[in-house]
PDB file of C-alpha atoms in Angstrom:
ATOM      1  CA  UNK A   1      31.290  51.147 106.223  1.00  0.00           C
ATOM      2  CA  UNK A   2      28.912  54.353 105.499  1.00  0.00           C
ATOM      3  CA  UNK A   3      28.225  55.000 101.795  1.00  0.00           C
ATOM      4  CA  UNK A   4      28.778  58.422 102.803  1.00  0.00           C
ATOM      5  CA  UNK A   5      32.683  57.708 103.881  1.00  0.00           C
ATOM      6  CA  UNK A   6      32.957  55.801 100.483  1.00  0.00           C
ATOM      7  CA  UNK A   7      31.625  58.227  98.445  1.00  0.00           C
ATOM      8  CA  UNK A   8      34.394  60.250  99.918  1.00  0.00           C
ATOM      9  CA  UNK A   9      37.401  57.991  99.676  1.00  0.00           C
ATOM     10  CA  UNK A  10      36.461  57.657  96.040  1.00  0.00           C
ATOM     11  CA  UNK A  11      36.512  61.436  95.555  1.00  0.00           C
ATOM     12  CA  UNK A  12      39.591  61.874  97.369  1.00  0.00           C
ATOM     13  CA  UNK A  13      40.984  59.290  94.706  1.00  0.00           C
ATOM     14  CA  UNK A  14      39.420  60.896  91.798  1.00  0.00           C
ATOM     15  CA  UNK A  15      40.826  64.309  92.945  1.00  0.00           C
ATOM     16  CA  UNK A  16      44.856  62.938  93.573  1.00  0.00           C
ATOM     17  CA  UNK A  17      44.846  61.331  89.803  1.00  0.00           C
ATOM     18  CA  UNK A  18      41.838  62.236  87.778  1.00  0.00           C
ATOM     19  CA  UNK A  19      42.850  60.259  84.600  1.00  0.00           C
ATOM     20  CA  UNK A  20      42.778  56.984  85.753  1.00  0.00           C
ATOM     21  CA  UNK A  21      40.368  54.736  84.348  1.00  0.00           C
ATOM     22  CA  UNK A  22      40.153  52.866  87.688  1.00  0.00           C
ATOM     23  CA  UNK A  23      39.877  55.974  89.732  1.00  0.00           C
ATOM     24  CA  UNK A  24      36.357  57.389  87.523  1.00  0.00           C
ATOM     25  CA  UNK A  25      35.208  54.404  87.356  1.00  0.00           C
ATOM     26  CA  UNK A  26      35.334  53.681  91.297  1.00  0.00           C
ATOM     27  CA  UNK A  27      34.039  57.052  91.779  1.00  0.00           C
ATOM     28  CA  UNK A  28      31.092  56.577  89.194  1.00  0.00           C
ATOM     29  CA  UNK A  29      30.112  53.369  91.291  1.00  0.00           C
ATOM     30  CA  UNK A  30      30.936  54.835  94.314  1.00  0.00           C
ATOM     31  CA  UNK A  31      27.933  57.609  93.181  1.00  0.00           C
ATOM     32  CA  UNK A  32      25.762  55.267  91.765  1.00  0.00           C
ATOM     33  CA  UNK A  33      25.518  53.386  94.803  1.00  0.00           C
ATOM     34  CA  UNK A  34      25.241  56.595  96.869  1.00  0.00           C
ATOM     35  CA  UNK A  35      22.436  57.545  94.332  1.00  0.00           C
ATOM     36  CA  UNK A  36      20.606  54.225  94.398  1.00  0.00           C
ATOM     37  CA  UNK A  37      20.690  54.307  97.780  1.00  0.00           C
ATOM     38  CA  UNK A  38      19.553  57.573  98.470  1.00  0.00           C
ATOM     39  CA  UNK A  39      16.727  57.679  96.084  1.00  0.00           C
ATOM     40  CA  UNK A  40      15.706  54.210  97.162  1.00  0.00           C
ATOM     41  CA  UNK A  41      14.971  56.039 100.818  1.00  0.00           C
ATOM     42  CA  UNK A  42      13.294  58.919  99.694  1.00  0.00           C
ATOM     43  CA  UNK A  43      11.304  56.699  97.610  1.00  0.00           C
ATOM     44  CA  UNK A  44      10.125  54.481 100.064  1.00  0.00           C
ATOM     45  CA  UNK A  45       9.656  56.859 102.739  1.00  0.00           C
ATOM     46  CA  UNK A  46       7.415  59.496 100.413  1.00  0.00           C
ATOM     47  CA  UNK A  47       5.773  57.281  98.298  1.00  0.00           C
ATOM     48  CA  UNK A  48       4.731  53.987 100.715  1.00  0.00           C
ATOM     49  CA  UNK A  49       1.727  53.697  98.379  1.00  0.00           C
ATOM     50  CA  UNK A  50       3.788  52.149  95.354  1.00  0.00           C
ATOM     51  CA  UNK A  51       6.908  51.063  97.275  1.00  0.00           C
ATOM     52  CA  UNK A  52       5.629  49.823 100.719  1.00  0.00           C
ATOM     53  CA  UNK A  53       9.544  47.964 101.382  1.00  0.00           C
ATOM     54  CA  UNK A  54      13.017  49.254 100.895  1.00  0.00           C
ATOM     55  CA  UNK A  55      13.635  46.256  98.850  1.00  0.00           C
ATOM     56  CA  UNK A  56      10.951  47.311  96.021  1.00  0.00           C
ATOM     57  CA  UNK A  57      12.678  50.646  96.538  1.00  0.00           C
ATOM     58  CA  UNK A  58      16.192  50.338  95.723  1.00  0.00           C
ATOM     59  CA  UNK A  59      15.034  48.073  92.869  1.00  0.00           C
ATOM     60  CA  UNK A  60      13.083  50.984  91.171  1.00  0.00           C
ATOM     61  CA  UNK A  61      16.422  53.233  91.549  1.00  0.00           C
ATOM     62  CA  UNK A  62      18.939  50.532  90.836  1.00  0.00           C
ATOM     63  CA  UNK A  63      17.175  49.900  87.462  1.00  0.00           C
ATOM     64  CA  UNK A  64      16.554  53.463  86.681  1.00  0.00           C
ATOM     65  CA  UNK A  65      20.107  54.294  87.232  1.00  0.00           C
ATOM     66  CA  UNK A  66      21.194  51.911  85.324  1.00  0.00           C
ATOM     67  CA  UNK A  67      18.736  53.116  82.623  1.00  0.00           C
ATOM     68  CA  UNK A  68      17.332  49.162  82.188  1.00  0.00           C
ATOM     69  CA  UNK A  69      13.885  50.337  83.353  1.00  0.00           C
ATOM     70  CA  UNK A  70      12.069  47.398  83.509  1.00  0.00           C
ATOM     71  CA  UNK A  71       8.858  48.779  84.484  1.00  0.00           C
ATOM     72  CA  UNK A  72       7.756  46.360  86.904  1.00  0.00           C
ATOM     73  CA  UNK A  73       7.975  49.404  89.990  1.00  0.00           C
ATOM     74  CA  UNK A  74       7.105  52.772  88.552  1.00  0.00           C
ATOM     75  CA  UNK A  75       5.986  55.294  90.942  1.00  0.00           C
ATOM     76  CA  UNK A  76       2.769  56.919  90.264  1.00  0.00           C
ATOM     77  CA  UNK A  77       2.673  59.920  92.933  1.00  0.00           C
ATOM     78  CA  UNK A  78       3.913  63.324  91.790  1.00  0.00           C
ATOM     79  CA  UNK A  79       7.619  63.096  94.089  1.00  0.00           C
ATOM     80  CA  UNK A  80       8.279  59.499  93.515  1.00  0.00           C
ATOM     81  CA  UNK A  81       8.404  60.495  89.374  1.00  0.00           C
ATOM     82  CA  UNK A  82      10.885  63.433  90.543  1.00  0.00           C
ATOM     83  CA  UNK A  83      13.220  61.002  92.225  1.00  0.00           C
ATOM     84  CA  UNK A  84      12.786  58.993  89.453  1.00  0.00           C
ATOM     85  CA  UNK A  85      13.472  61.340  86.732  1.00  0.00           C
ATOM     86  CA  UNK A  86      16.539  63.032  89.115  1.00  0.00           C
ATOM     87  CA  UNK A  87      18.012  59.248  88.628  1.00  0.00           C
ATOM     88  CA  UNK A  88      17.217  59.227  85.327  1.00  0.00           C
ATOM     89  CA  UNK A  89      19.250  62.679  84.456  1.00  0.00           C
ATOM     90  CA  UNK A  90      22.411  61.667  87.125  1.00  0.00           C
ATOM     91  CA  UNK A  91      22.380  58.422  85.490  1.00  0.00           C
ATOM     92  CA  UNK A  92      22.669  59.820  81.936  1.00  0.00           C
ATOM     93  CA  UNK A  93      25.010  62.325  83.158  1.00  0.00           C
ATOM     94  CA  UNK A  94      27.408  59.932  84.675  1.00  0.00           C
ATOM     95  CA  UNK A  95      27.513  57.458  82.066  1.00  0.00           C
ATOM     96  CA  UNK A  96      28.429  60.541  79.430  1.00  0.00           C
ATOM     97  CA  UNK A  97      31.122  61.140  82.286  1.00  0.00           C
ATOM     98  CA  UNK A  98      32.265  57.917  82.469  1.00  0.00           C
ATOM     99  CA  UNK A  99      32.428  57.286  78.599  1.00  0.00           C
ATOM    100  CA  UNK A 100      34.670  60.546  78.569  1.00  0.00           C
ATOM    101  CA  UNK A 101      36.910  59.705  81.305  1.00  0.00           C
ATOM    102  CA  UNK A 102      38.356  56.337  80.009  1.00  0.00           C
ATOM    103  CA  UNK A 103      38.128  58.004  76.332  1.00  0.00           C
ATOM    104  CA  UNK A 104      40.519  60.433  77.816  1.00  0.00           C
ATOM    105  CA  UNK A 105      42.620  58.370  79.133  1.00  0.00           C
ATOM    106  CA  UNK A 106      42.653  56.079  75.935  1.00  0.00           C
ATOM    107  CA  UNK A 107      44.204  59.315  74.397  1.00  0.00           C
ATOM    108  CA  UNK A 108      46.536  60.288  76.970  1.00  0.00           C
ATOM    109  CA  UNK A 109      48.213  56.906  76.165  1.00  0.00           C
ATOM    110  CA  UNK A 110      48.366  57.385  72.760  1.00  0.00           C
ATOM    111  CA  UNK A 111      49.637  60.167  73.295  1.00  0.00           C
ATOM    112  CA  UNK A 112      52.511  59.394  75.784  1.00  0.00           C
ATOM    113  CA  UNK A 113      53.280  56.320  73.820  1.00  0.00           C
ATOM    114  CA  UNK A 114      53.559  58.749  70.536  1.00  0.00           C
ATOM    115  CA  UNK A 115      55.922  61.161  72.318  1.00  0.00           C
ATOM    116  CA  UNK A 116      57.713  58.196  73.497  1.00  0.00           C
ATOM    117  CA  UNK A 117      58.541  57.141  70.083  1.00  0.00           C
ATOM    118  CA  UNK A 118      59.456  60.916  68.785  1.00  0.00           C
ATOM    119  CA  UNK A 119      61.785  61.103  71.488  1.00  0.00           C
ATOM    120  CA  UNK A 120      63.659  57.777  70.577  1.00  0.00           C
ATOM    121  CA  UNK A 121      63.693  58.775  67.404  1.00  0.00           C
ATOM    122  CA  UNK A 122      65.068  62.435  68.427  1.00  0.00           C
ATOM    123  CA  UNK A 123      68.005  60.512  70.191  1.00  0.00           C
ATOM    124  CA  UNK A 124      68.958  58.355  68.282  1.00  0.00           C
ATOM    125  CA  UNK A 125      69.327  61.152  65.498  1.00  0.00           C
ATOM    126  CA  UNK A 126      71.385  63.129  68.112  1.00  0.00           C
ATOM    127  CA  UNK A 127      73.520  59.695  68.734  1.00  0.00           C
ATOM    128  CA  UNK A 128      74.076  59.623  64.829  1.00  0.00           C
ATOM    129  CA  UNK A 129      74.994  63.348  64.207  1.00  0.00           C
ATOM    130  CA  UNK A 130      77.335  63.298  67.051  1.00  0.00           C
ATOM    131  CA  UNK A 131      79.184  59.914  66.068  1.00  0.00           C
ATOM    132  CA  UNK A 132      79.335  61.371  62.570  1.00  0.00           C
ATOM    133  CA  UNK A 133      80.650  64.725  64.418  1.00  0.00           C
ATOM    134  CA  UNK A 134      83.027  62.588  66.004  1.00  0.00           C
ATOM    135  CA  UNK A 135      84.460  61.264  62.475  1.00  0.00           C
ATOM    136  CA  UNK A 136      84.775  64.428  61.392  1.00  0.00           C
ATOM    137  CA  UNK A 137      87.008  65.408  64.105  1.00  0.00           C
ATOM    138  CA  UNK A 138      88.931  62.385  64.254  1.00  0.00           C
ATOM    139  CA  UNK A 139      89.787  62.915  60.035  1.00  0.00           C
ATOM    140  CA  UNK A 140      90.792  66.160  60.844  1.00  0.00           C
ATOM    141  CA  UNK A 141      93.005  64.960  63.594  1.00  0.00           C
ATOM    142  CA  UNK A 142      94.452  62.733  61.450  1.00  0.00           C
ATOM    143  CA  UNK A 143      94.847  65.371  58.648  1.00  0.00           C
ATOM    144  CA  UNK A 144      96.671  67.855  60.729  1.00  0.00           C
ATOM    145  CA  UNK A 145      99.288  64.502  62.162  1.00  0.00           C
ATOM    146  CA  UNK A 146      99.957  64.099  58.494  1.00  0.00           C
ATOM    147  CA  UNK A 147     100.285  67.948  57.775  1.00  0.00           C
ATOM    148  CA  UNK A 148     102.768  68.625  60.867  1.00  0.00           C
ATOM    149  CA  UNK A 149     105.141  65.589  59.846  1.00  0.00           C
ATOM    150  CA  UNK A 150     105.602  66.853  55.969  1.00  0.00           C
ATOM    151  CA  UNK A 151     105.771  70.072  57.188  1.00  0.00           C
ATOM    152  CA  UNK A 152     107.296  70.666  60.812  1.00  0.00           C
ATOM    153  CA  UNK A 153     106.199  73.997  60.896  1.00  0.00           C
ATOM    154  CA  UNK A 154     107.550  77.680  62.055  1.00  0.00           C
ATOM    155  CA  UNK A 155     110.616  76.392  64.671  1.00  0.00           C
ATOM    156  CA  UNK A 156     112.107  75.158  61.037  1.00  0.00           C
ATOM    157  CA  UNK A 157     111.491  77.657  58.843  1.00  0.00           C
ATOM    158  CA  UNK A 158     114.845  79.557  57.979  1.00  0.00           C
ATOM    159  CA  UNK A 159     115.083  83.108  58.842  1.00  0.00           C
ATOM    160  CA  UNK A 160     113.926  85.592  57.319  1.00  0.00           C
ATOM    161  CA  UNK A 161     115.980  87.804  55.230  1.00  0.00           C
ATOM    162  CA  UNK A 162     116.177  90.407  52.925  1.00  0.00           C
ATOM    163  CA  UNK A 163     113.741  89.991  50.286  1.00  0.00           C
ATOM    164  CA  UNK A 164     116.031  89.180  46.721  1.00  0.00           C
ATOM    165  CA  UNK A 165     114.100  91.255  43.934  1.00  0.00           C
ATOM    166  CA  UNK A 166     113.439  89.154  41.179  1.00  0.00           C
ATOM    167  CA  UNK A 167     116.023  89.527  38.060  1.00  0.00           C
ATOM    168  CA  UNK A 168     115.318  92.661  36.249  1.00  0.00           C
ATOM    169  CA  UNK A 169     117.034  91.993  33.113  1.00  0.00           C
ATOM    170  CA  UNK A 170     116.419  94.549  29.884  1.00  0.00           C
TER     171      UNK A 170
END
């Protein structure tokens, strides 16, 4: 397989579901590779003098971008310390990327898990206003039974009349 077509796949990842952990970190390989590989060949074809194989090569850019930097294959013409340096910087740069990426994602648990939790909590205080709702009601039900049977209301009533004044004695 071409690093080239890897490179992609792992972008095409990256770009469906940026805050997985797995998905940054198989693009950050996927562009360290590309990088090591790449700067390996433009090391060894520019600067023969201190890397006369490939081998010696992707060595000097494997350890650079991983920032060990050993210092057993440093290049001592003027492009092979660019390439080096361009490593240097990308490698920096992607392990600050990296670092952020799975520190987001750390959060974006924490925060799903807390949310989680609120909204348990927010339903089962809904579940315990409504059965206490439901109490209510059923007391009142019970209150208005007891109130029609002492009193059976209107149909039983008598009639109305003439109102009687009250006694008006002197």
């Amino acid at each position: 397989m071409r690093p080239g077509r890897a490179l992609q796949r792992a972008q095409d990842r990256f770009k469906d579901d940026p805050a997985s952990v797995r998905n940054a970190a198989l693009l950050m390989i996927a562009i360290t590779v590309a990088i090591v590989i790449v700067g390996g060949l433009i090391v060894w074809v520019f600067d023969r003098q201190d890397f006369p194989d490939l081998g010696g090569a992707l060595w000097f850019t494997l350890q650079t971008v991983t920032t060990v930097g050993y210092g057993d294959k440093v290049p001592t013409t003027g492009l092979g310390r660019v390439v080096g340096a361009s490593v240097m910087v990308v490698a920096v740069a992607l392990i600050a990327i990296l670092t952020a990426s799975i520190t987001s994602t750390f959060v974006e648990a924490a925060q799903r898990r807390r949310r989680a939790a609120d909204d348990l909590k927010e339903r089962a205080s809904a579940e315990a206003l409504q059965q206490g709702l439901d109490k209510v009601l059923a007391r009142l039900a019970a209150i208005e039974t007891i109130l029609e049977a002492r009193d059976p209301g209107p149909a039983s009533d008598p009639a109305p009349g003439p109102a009687t004044p009250p006694d008006r004695r002197p």
